[in-house]
Amino acid sequence: MAPPPHAPHAPHTPTHSARRPAGHVIMVDPGGVELMADTLQCVHCGAHWIVKPGSGRKRGFCLKCMGPTCGSPRCEHSCNPVEAQIEAMEAAGDAAVQLAGGLYVPAAASLTTR
Amino acid sequence: MSDRYSGHGSAATGTNKTILTAFCASATPKVRPRLYELLLGSVATPADVAALFYLSRFTAVGTEGSGFTPIPLDPGAPAAGECDCGVGVFSVEPTYTASKELLAIPMNQRATFRWIAAPGGELVLPATQNNGVGLKSSSMSSGTPAFDVTMHWME
């Protein structure tokens, strides 16, 4: 019996998966196979992600901003549009900025791991 | 109409090693730069290395290995725009905003990657001196292969 075309734990990445994508990704793997995918952009933090239906990642939607959110707690629990955050960055200059209710600590290499 | 610029850099990677940054260099920037294209690929001897890159905001530029003067895509545009570029290897890494990556790129060293923003989906940088975005390697499964990065933005 042939396996299903897309196993539950191996979601495929369709080339076009969003009605209004915020970006596109093109990857060429070593075998010369070209992968194309849509990206969406979080209306709160501005991050992009590749849309993978069935991936299991929980994203959100802000009814105030009328746009998708990335799923991180700081973007899901409050509405802080990216425009407002950029204005806060500009107002603060080089000072520390609190992004979307999250704690921002300006420092070093330990911050760069997830 | 905005002007478009290109920045390019190549540097050895590793754990939390920045390859290329783009940031507002002037003390009083007049516009918010908008990053709309990113290209990434390795120029090292091909090898199967699992690599993870992040494009992140930073609030301090660090100490770059070398500089790169952005090139206007339109020869008629001002030669010097609002942005400047820093190329690795950084002796002091930029101060990245914690846990807020704008783009995560897991890829094989042999692969090439290109991201293009749809109109309105650009990554907006604050009009603040020394604020910008940087592409850094978060981790490599082995070695420190050199990667090439190109960024295009409008300002």
PDB file of C-alpha atoms in Angstrom:
ATOM      1  CA  MET A   1       0.000   0.000   0.000  1.00  0.00           C
ATOM      2  CA  ALA A   2       1.386   3.333  -1.011  1.00  0.00           C
ATOM      3  CA  PRO A   3       2.022   5.869   1.762  1.00  0.00           C
ATOM      4  CA  PRO A   4      -0.118   8.975   1.857  1.00  0.00           C
ATOM      5  CA  PRO A   5       1.287  11.807  -0.229  1.00  0.00           C
ATOM      6  CA  HIS A   6       1.935  13.942   2.823  1.00  0.00           C
ATOM      7  CA  ALA A   7       2.501  12.212   6.144  1.00  0.00           C
ATOM      8  CA  PRO A   8       1.176  14.070   9.215  1.00  0.00           C
ATOM      9  CA  HIS A   9       4.647  14.573  10.642  1.00  0.00           C
ATOM     10  CA  ALA A  10       6.209  15.745   7.430  1.00  0.00           C
ATOM     11  CA  PRO A  11       4.120  18.659   6.217  1.00  0.00           C
ATOM     12  CA  HIS A  12       4.994  19.816   2.784  1.00  0.00           C
ATOM     13  CA  THR A  13       5.615  23.431   1.926  1.00  0.00           C
ATOM     14  CA  PRO A  14       3.376  24.572  -0.869  1.00  0.00           C
ATOM     15  CA  THR A  15       4.709  27.112  -3.289  1.00  0.00           C
ATOM     16  CA  HIS A  16       1.736  29.397  -2.828  1.00  0.00           C
ATOM     17  CA  SER A  17      -0.126  29.123   0.437  1.00  0.00           C
ATOM     18  CA  ALA A  18      -1.267  32.601   1.395  1.00  0.00           C
ATOM     19  CA  ARG A  19      -3.763  34.823  -0.365  1.00  0.00           C
ATOM     20  CA  ARG A  20      -1.736  37.928   0.386  1.00  0.00           C
ATOM     21  CA  PRO A  21       1.833  36.884   1.159  1.00  0.00           C
ATOM     22  CA  ALA A  22       4.218  39.420   2.651  1.00  0.00           C
ATOM     23  CA  GLY A  23       7.201  37.839   0.959  1.00  0.00           C
ATOM     24  CA  HIS A  24       8.588  34.908  -0.941  1.00  0.00           C
ATOM     25  CA  VAL A  25      11.461  32.536  -0.353  1.00  0.00           C
ATOM     26  CA  ILE A  26      13.440  30.720  -3.012  1.00  0.00           C
ATOM     27  CA  MET A  27      15.901  28.039  -1.954  1.00  0.00           C
ATOM     28  CA  VAL A  28      18.008  25.946  -4.284  1.00  0.00           C
ATOM     29  CA  ASP A  29      19.223  22.759  -2.651  1.00  0.00           C
ATOM     30  CA  PRO A  30      22.411  20.906  -3.583  1.00  0.00           C
ATOM     31  CA  GLY A  31      20.522  18.655  -5.981  1.00  0.00           C
ATOM     32  CA  GLY A  32      19.372  21.638  -7.949  1.00  0.00           C
ATOM     33  CA  VAL A  33      15.807  21.380  -6.722  1.00  0.00           C
ATOM     34  CA  GLU A  34      14.197  24.764  -6.321  1.00  0.00           C
ATOM     35  CA  LEU A  35      11.889  25.321  -3.357  1.00  0.00           C
ATOM     36  CA  MET A  36       9.581  28.311  -3.402  1.00  0.00           C
ATOM     37  CA  ALA A  37       7.373  29.340  -0.515  1.00  0.00           C
ATOM     38  CA  ASP A  38       5.295  32.254   0.703  1.00  0.00           C
ATOM     39  CA  THR A  39       6.009  34.147   3.890  1.00  0.00           C
ATOM     40  CA  LEU A  40       3.647  36.037   6.153  1.00  0.00           C
ATOM     41  CA  GLN A  41       4.622  38.955   8.371  1.00  0.00           C
ATOM     42  CA  CYS A  42       3.658  39.489  12.003  1.00  0.00           C
ATOM     43  CA  VAL A  43       1.762  42.757  12.397  1.00  0.00           C
ATOM     44  CA  HIS A  44       3.233  43.183  15.882  1.00  0.00           C
ATOM     45  CA  CYS A  45       6.937  42.378  15.616  1.00  0.00           C
ATOM     46  CA  GLY A  46       7.442  42.465  11.855  1.00  0.00           C
ATOM     47  CA  ALA A  47       8.977  38.995  11.645  1.00  0.00           C
ATOM     48  CA  HIS A  48       8.477  36.853   8.565  1.00  0.00           C
ATOM     49  CA  TRP A  49       7.870  33.107   8.535  1.00  0.00           C
ATOM     50  CA  ILE A  50       7.339  30.488   5.875  1.00  0.00           C
ATOM     51  CA  VAL A  51       3.747  29.363   5.701  1.00  0.00           C
ATOM     52  CA  LYS A  52       3.548  25.613   6.297  1.00  0.00           C
ATOM     53  CA  PRO A  53      -0.004  24.333   6.582  1.00  0.00           C
ATOM     54  CA  GLY A  54      -0.068  21.391   8.960  1.00  0.00           C
ATOM     55  CA  SER A  55       3.220  22.256  10.636  1.00  0.00           C
ATOM     56  CA  GLY A  56       1.584  22.389  14.054  1.00  0.00           C
ATOM     57  CA  ARG A  57       2.930  25.859  14.792  1.00  0.00           C
ATOM     58  CA  LYS A  58       0.232  28.029  16.303  1.00  0.00           C
ATOM     59  CA  ARG A  59      -0.010  31.510  14.856  1.00  0.00           C
ATOM     60  CA  GLY A  60      -2.566  34.176  15.574  1.00  0.00           C
ATOM     61  CA  PHE A  61      -4.547  36.994  14.069  1.00  0.00           C
ATOM     62  CA  CYS A  62      -4.986  40.480  15.508  1.00  0.00           C
ATOM     63  CA  LEU A  63      -8.449  41.887  14.962  1.00  0.00           C
ATOM     64  CA  LYS A  64      -7.247  45.408  15.711  1.00  0.00           C
ATOM     65  CA  CYS A  65      -4.439  45.319  13.197  1.00  0.00           C
ATOM     66  CA  MET A  66      -6.334  42.917  10.931  1.00  0.00           C
ATOM     67  CA  GLY A  67      -3.281  40.851  10.237  1.00  0.00           C
ATOM     68  CA  PRO A  68      -1.456  37.666  11.236  1.00  0.00           C
ATOM     69  CA  THR A  69       0.731  37.380  14.310  1.00  0.00           C
ATOM     70  CA  CYS A  70       3.774  35.152  14.676  1.00  0.00           C
ATOM     71  CA  GLY A  71       2.626  33.137  17.702  1.00  0.00           C
ATOM     72  CA  SER A  72       5.187  34.302  20.229  1.00  0.00           C
ATOM     73  CA  PRO A  73       3.608  35.181  23.605  1.00  0.00           C
ATOM     74  CA  ARG A  74       4.592  38.822  23.455  1.00  0.00           C
ATOM     75  CA  CYS A  75       2.829  39.215  20.123  1.00  0.00           C
ATOM     76  CA  GLU A  76      -0.249  37.190  21.093  1.00  0.00           C
ATOM     77  CA  HIS A  77      -1.092  38.641  24.476  1.00  0.00           C
ATOM     78  CA  SER A  78      -1.228  42.314  23.611  1.00  0.00           C
ATOM     79  CA  CYS A  79      -1.634  44.536  20.575  1.00  0.00           C
ATOM     80  CA  ASN A  80       1.466  46.583  19.963  1.00  0.00           C
ATOM     81  CA  PRO A  81       1.711  47.305  16.245  1.00  0.00           C
ATOM     82  CA  VAL A  82       5.109  47.266  14.624  1.00  0.00           C
ATOM     83  CA  GLU A  83       4.671  50.915  13.673  1.00  0.00           C
ATOM     84  CA  ALA A  84       4.291  51.870  17.336  1.00  0.00           C
ATOM     85  CA  GLN A  85       7.325  49.796  18.254  1.00  0.00           C
ATOM     86  CA  ILE A  86       9.467  51.482  15.629  1.00  0.00           C
ATOM     87  CA  GLU A  87       8.343  54.864  16.911  1.00  0.00           C
ATOM     88  CA  ALA A  88       9.337  53.749  20.405  1.00  0.00           C
ATOM     89  CA  MET A  89      12.752  52.696  19.125  1.00  0.00           C
ATOM     90  CA  GLU A  90      13.212  56.064  17.473  1.00  0.00           C
ATOM     91  CA  ALA A  91      12.100  57.897  20.592  1.00  0.00           C
ATOM     92  CA  ALA A  92      14.452  55.898  22.747  1.00  0.00           C
ATOM     93  CA  GLY A  93      17.422  56.138  20.427  1.00  0.00           C
ATOM     94  CA  ASP A  94      20.044  53.762  21.601  1.00  0.00           C
ATOM     95  CA  ALA A  95      18.350  53.244  24.949  1.00  0.00           C
ATOM     96  CA  ALA A  96      16.715  49.961  25.818  1.00  0.00           C
ATOM     97  CA  VAL A  97      13.256  49.504  24.364  1.00  0.00           C
ATOM     98  CA  GLN A  98      10.539  47.307  25.734  1.00  0.00           C
ATOM     99  CA  LEU A  99       9.064  45.435  22.836  1.00  0.00           C
ATOM    100  CA  ALA A 100       5.438  44.383  22.991  1.00  0.00           C
ATOM    101  CA  GLY A 101       5.390  43.849  26.710  1.00  0.00           C
ATOM    102  CA  GLY A 102       8.470  41.665  26.678  1.00  0.00           C
ATOM    103  CA  LEU A 103      11.601  42.334  28.630  1.00  0.00           C
ATOM    104  CA  TYR A 104      14.443  43.690  26.592  1.00  0.00           C
ATOM    105  CA  VAL A 105      17.905  43.511  28.044  1.00  0.00           C
ATOM    106  CA  PRO A 106      20.637  45.109  25.955  1.00  0.00           C
ATOM    107  CA  ALA A 107      23.681  42.923  26.130  1.00  0.00           C
ATOM    108  CA  ALA A 108      25.870  40.248  24.951  1.00  0.00           C
ATOM    109  CA  ALA A 109      26.163  36.925  23.312  1.00  0.00           C
ATOM    110  CA  SER A 110      23.998  35.055  25.787  1.00  0.00           C
ATOM    111  CA  LEU A 111      20.964  36.812  24.350  1.00  0.00           C
ATOM    112  CA  THR A 112      21.478  35.539  20.889  1.00  0.00           C
ATOM    113  CA  THR A 113      20.557  31.925  21.515  1.00  0.00           C
ATOM    114  CA  ARG A 114      16.953  30.753  21.551  1.00  0.00           C
TER     115      ARG A 114
ATOM    116  CA  MET B   1      10.308  58.052  -4.876  1.00  0.00           C
ATOM    117  CA  SER B   2      12.679  56.183  -2.669  1.00  0.00           C
ATOM    118  CA  ASP B   3      16.209  55.245  -3.610  1.00  0.00           C
ATOM    119  CA  ARG B   4      17.412  51.677  -3.520  1.00  0.00           C
ATOM    120  CA  TYR B   5      20.772  50.472  -2.323  1.00  0.00           C
ATOM    121  CA  SER B   6      22.725  47.245  -2.174  1.00  0.00           C
ATOM    122  CA  GLY B   7      25.051  45.978   0.522  1.00  0.00           C
ATOM    123  CA  HIS B   8      27.284  42.934   0.329  1.00  0.00           C
ATOM    124  CA  GLY B   9      29.584  41.052   2.639  1.00  0.00           C
ATOM    125  CA  SER B  10      31.340  37.743   3.083  1.00  0.00           C
ATOM    126  CA  ALA B  11      32.672  36.361   6.333  1.00  0.00           C
ATOM    127  CA  ALA B  12      33.433  33.203   8.246  1.00  0.00           C
ATOM    128  CA  THR B  13      30.504  31.895  10.252  1.00  0.00           C
ATOM    129  CA  GLY B  14      30.154  29.976  13.504  1.00  0.00           C
ATOM    130  CA  THR B  15      28.148  30.376  16.675  1.00  0.00           C
ATOM    131  CA  ASN B  16      26.602  33.839  16.803  1.00  0.00           C
ATOM    132  CA  LYS B  17      28.808  35.378  14.154  1.00  0.00           C
ATOM    133  CA  THR B  18      27.484  38.355  12.220  1.00  0.00           C
ATOM    134  CA  ILE B  19      28.187  38.409   8.502  1.00  0.00           C
ATOM    135  CA  LEU B  20      26.579  41.651   7.335  1.00  0.00           C
ATOM    136  CA  THR B  21      24.748  44.546   8.955  1.00  0.00           C
ATOM    137  CA  ALA B  22      22.813  47.491   7.540  1.00  0.00           C
ATOM    138  CA  PHE B  23      22.143  50.439   9.802  1.00  0.00           C
ATOM    139  CA  CYS B  24      21.393  54.140   9.861  1.00  0.00           C
ATOM    140  CA  ALA B  25      24.725  55.890   9.971  1.00  0.00           C
ATOM    141  CA  SER B  26      23.754  59.541  10.138  1.00  0.00           C
ATOM    142  CA  ALA B  27      23.001  61.200  13.461  1.00  0.00           C
ATOM    143  CA  THR B  28      19.592  62.392  12.295  1.00  0.00           C
ATOM    144  CA  PRO B  29      18.240  59.970   9.707  1.00  0.00           C
ATOM    145  CA  LYS B  30      15.388  61.394   7.670  1.00  0.00           C
ATOM    146  CA  VAL B  31      13.801  58.151   6.479  1.00  0.00           C
ATOM    147  CA  ARG B  32      13.204  54.625   7.642  1.00  0.00           C
ATOM    148  CA  PRO B  33      15.147  52.187   5.496  1.00  0.00           C
ATOM    149  CA  ARG B  34      13.121  49.209   4.284  1.00  0.00           C
ATOM    150  CA  LEU B  35      14.862  45.928   3.589  1.00  0.00           C
ATOM    151  CA  TYR B  36      13.190  44.084   0.748  1.00  0.00           C
ATOM    152  CA  GLU B  37      15.631  41.458  -0.478  1.00  0.00           C
ATOM    153  CA  LEU B  38      18.185  39.105   1.029  1.00  0.00           C
ATOM    154  CA  LEU B  39      20.459  36.591  -0.671  1.00  0.00           C
ATOM    155  CA  LEU B  40      22.581  34.066   1.191  1.00  0.00           C
ATOM    156  CA  GLY B  41      24.976  31.366   0.032  1.00  0.00           C
ATOM    157  CA  SER B  42      28.298  29.842   0.882  1.00  0.00           C
ATOM    158  CA  VAL B  43      31.483  30.528  -1.012  1.00  0.00           C
ATOM    159  CA  ALA B  44      33.444  27.872   0.877  1.00  0.00           C
ATOM    160  CA  THR B  45      34.342  24.379  -0.283  1.00  0.00           C
ATOM    161  CA  PRO B  46      31.035  22.495  -0.487  1.00  0.00           C
ATOM    162  CA  ALA B  47      30.243  20.413   2.568  1.00  0.00           C
ATOM    163  CA  ASP B  48      27.143  19.102   4.265  1.00  0.00           C
ATOM    164  CA  VAL B  49      26.878  21.553   7.113  1.00  0.00           C
ATOM    165  CA  ALA B  50      23.585  22.308   8.823  1.00  0.00           C
ATOM    166  CA  ALA B  51      23.436  26.036   9.324  1.00  0.00           C
ATOM    167  CA  LEU B  52      20.998  28.328  11.083  1.00  0.00           C
ATOM    168  CA  PHE B  53      20.915  32.063  10.416  1.00  0.00           C
ATOM    169  CA  TYR B  54      18.896  34.863  11.969  1.00  0.00           C
ATOM    170  CA  LEU B  55      18.124  38.304  10.654  1.00  0.00           C
ATOM    171  CA  SER B  56      17.677  40.431  13.758  1.00  0.00           C
ATOM    172  CA  ARG B  57      17.381  44.009  14.862  1.00  0.00           C
ATOM    173  CA  PHE B  58      20.197  45.603  16.812  1.00  0.00           C
ATOM    174  CA  THR B  59      20.617  48.836  18.722  1.00  0.00           C
ATOM    175  CA  ALA B  60      24.407  49.101  18.737  1.00  0.00           C
ATOM    176  CA  VAL B  61      26.626  48.351  15.769  1.00  0.00           C
ATOM    177  CA  GLY B  62      29.501  46.626  17.547  1.00  0.00           C
ATOM    178  CA  THR B  63      32.962  46.595  16.007  1.00  0.00           C
ATOM    179  CA  GLU B  64      32.947  45.434  12.418  1.00  0.00           C
ATOM    180  CA  GLY B  65      35.716  43.555  10.692  1.00  0.00           C
ATOM    181  CA  SER B  66      35.463  45.799   7.665  1.00  0.00           C
ATOM    182  CA  GLY B  67      33.058  48.230   6.116  1.00  0.00           C
ATOM    183  CA  PHE B  68      31.121  48.234   2.876  1.00  0.00           C
ATOM    184  CA  THR B  69      29.870  51.392   1.216  1.00  0.00           C
ATOM    185  CA  PRO B  70      26.329  50.755  -0.031  1.00  0.00           C
ATOM    186  CA  ILE B  71      25.893  51.000  -3.771  1.00  0.00           C
ATOM    187  CA  PRO B  72      22.871  52.810  -5.214  1.00  0.00           C
ATOM    188  CA  LEU B  73      20.970  50.589  -7.627  1.00  0.00           C
ATOM    189  CA  ASP B  74      20.118  53.682  -9.627  1.00  0.00           C
ATOM    190  CA  PRO B  75      23.299  55.437 -10.737  1.00  0.00           C
ATOM    191  CA  GLY B  76      21.401  58.712 -10.472  1.00  0.00           C
ATOM    192  CA  ALA B  77      20.625  58.252  -6.788  1.00  0.00           C
ATOM    193  CA  PRO B  78      22.723  59.944  -4.093  1.00  0.00           C
ATOM    194  CA  ALA B  79      25.964  58.059  -3.637  1.00  0.00           C
ATOM    195  CA  ALA B  80      25.650  58.212   0.119  1.00  0.00           C
ATOM    196  CA  GLY B  81      22.309  57.241   1.581  1.00  0.00           C
ATOM    197  CA  GLU B  82      21.163  56.981   5.159  1.00  0.00           C
ATOM    198  CA  CYS B  83      22.507  53.465   5.652  1.00  0.00           C
ATOM    199  CA  ASP B  84      25.946  52.019   6.038  1.00  0.00           C
ATOM    200  CA  CYS B  85      27.089  48.392   6.146  1.00  0.00           C
ATOM    201  CA  GLY B  86      29.352  46.440   8.451  1.00  0.00           C
ATOM    202  CA  VAL B  87      30.994  43.195   7.412  1.00  0.00           C
ATOM    203  CA  GLY B  88      32.302  40.422   9.656  1.00  0.00           C
ATOM    204  CA  VAL B  89      34.208  39.095  11.360  1.00  0.00           C
ATOM    205  CA  PHE B  90      33.070  41.390  14.204  1.00  0.00           C
ATOM    206  CA  SER B  91      35.432  41.734  17.142  1.00  0.00           C
ATOM    207  CA  VAL B  92      32.454  43.024  19.156  1.00  0.00           C
ATOM    208  CA  GLU B  93      29.088  41.729  17.999  1.00  0.00           C
ATOM    209  CA  PRO B  94      26.192  44.150  17.518  1.00  0.00           C
ATOM    210  CA  THR B  95      23.731  44.359  20.407  1.00  0.00           C
ATOM    211  CA  TYR B  96      20.800  42.369  19.090  1.00  0.00           C
ATOM    212  CA  THR B  97      17.276  42.687  20.384  1.00  0.00           C
ATOM    213  CA  ALA B  98      16.594  39.583  22.418  1.00  0.00           C
ATOM    214  CA  SER B  99      14.470  36.752  21.040  1.00  0.00           C
ATOM    215  CA  LYS B 100      13.026  38.768  18.226  1.00  0.00           C
ATOM    216  CA  GLU B 101      14.385  37.524  14.963  1.00  0.00           C
ATOM    217  CA  LEU B 102      12.810  38.975  11.858  1.00  0.00           C
ATOM    218  CA  LEU B 103      13.743  36.018   9.712  1.00  0.00           C
ATOM    219  CA  ALA B 104      15.067  32.567  10.626  1.00  0.00           C
ATOM    220  CA  ILE B 105      16.920  30.682   7.914  1.00  0.00           C
ATOM    221  CA  PRO B 106      17.818  27.021   8.478  1.00  0.00           C
ATOM    222  CA  MET B 107      19.705  25.673   5.489  1.00  0.00           C
ATOM    223  CA  ASN B 108      22.411  23.390   4.217  1.00  0.00           C
ATOM    224  CA  GLN B 109      25.736  24.973   3.366  1.00  0.00           C
ATOM    225  CA  ARG B 110      25.361  23.707  -0.185  1.00  0.00           C
ATOM    226  CA  ALA B 111      22.049  25.488  -0.661  1.00  0.00           C
ATOM    227  CA  THR B 112      21.373  29.063  -1.639  1.00  0.00           C
ATOM    228  CA  PHE B 113      18.646  31.187  -0.141  1.00  0.00           C
ATOM    229  CA  ARG B 114      16.764  34.215  -1.379  1.00  0.00           C
ATOM    230  CA  TRP B 115      14.006  36.143   0.357  1.00  0.00           C
ATOM    231  CA  ILE B 116      12.024  38.876  -1.333  1.00  0.00           C
ATOM    232  CA  ALA B 117       9.394  41.018   0.342  1.00  0.00           C
ATOM    233  CA  ALA B 118       6.092  41.571  -1.350  1.00  0.00           C
ATOM    234  CA  PRO B 119       5.141  45.247  -1.625  1.00  0.00           C
ATOM    235  CA  GLY B 120       4.310  46.356   1.923  1.00  0.00           C
ATOM    236  CA  GLY B 121       6.084  43.377   3.502  1.00  0.00           C
ATOM    237  CA  GLU B 122       9.476  45.024   3.794  1.00  0.00           C
ATOM    238  CA  LEU B 123      11.390  44.952   7.058  1.00  0.00           C
ATOM    239  CA  VAL B 124      11.285  48.496   8.378  1.00  0.00           C
ATOM    240  CA  LEU B 125      14.267  49.849  10.270  1.00  0.00           C
ATOM    241  CA  PRO B 126      13.928  52.714  12.732  1.00  0.00           C
ATOM    242  CA  ALA B 127      15.293  56.078  11.686  1.00  0.00           C
ATOM    243  CA  THR B 128      17.747  56.062  14.552  1.00  0.00           C
ATOM    244  CA  GLN B 129      21.506  56.258  14.399  1.00  0.00           C
ATOM    245  CA  ASN B 130      23.278  52.903  14.744  1.00  0.00           C
ATOM    246  CA  ASN B 131      19.997  50.970  14.696  1.00  0.00           C
ATOM    247  CA  GLY B 132      19.553  48.390  11.975  1.00  0.00           C
ATOM    248  CA  VAL B 133      19.475  44.722  11.111  1.00  0.00           C
ATOM    249  CA  GLY B 134      22.193  42.134  10.930  1.00  0.00           C
ATOM    250  CA  LEU B 135      22.425  38.664   9.474  1.00  0.00           C
ATOM    251  CA  LYS B 136      24.241  36.340  11.831  1.00  0.00           C
ATOM    252  CA  SER B 137      24.935  32.648  11.913  1.00  0.00           C
ATOM    253  CA  SER B 138      23.409  31.180  15.053  1.00  0.00           C
ATOM    254  CA  SER B 139      24.910  27.733  14.765  1.00  0.00           C
ATOM    255  CA  MET B 140      26.891  25.479  12.423  1.00  0.00           C
ATOM    256  CA  SER B 141      27.002  21.705  12.708  1.00  0.00           C
ATOM    257  CA  SER B 142      30.725  21.773  11.903  1.00  0.00           C
ATOM    258  CA  GLY B 143      33.415  24.163  10.834  1.00  0.00           C
ATOM    259  CA  THR B 144      33.238  27.873  10.134  1.00  0.00           C
ATOM    260  CA  PRO B 145      32.473  28.081   6.402  1.00  0.00           C
ATOM    261  CA  ALA B 146      32.382  31.504   4.796  1.00  0.00           C
ATOM    262  CA  PHE B 147      29.001  32.748   3.639  1.00  0.00           C
ATOM    263  CA  ASP B 148      28.114  35.537   1.262  1.00  0.00           C
ATOM    264  CA  VAL B 149      25.222  37.883   1.976  1.00  0.00           C
ATOM    265  CA  THR B 150      23.592  40.553  -0.155  1.00  0.00           C
ATOM    266  CA  MET B 151      20.933  42.934   1.126  1.00  0.00           C
ATOM    267  CA  HIS B 152      18.813  45.335  -0.887  1.00  0.00           C
ATOM    268  CA  TRP B 153      16.867  48.107   0.757  1.00  0.00           C
ATOM    269  CA  MET B 154      15.062  51.305  -0.087  1.00  0.00           C
ATOM    270  CA  GLU B 155      15.290  54.553   1.751  1.00  0.00           C
TER     271      GLU B 155
END
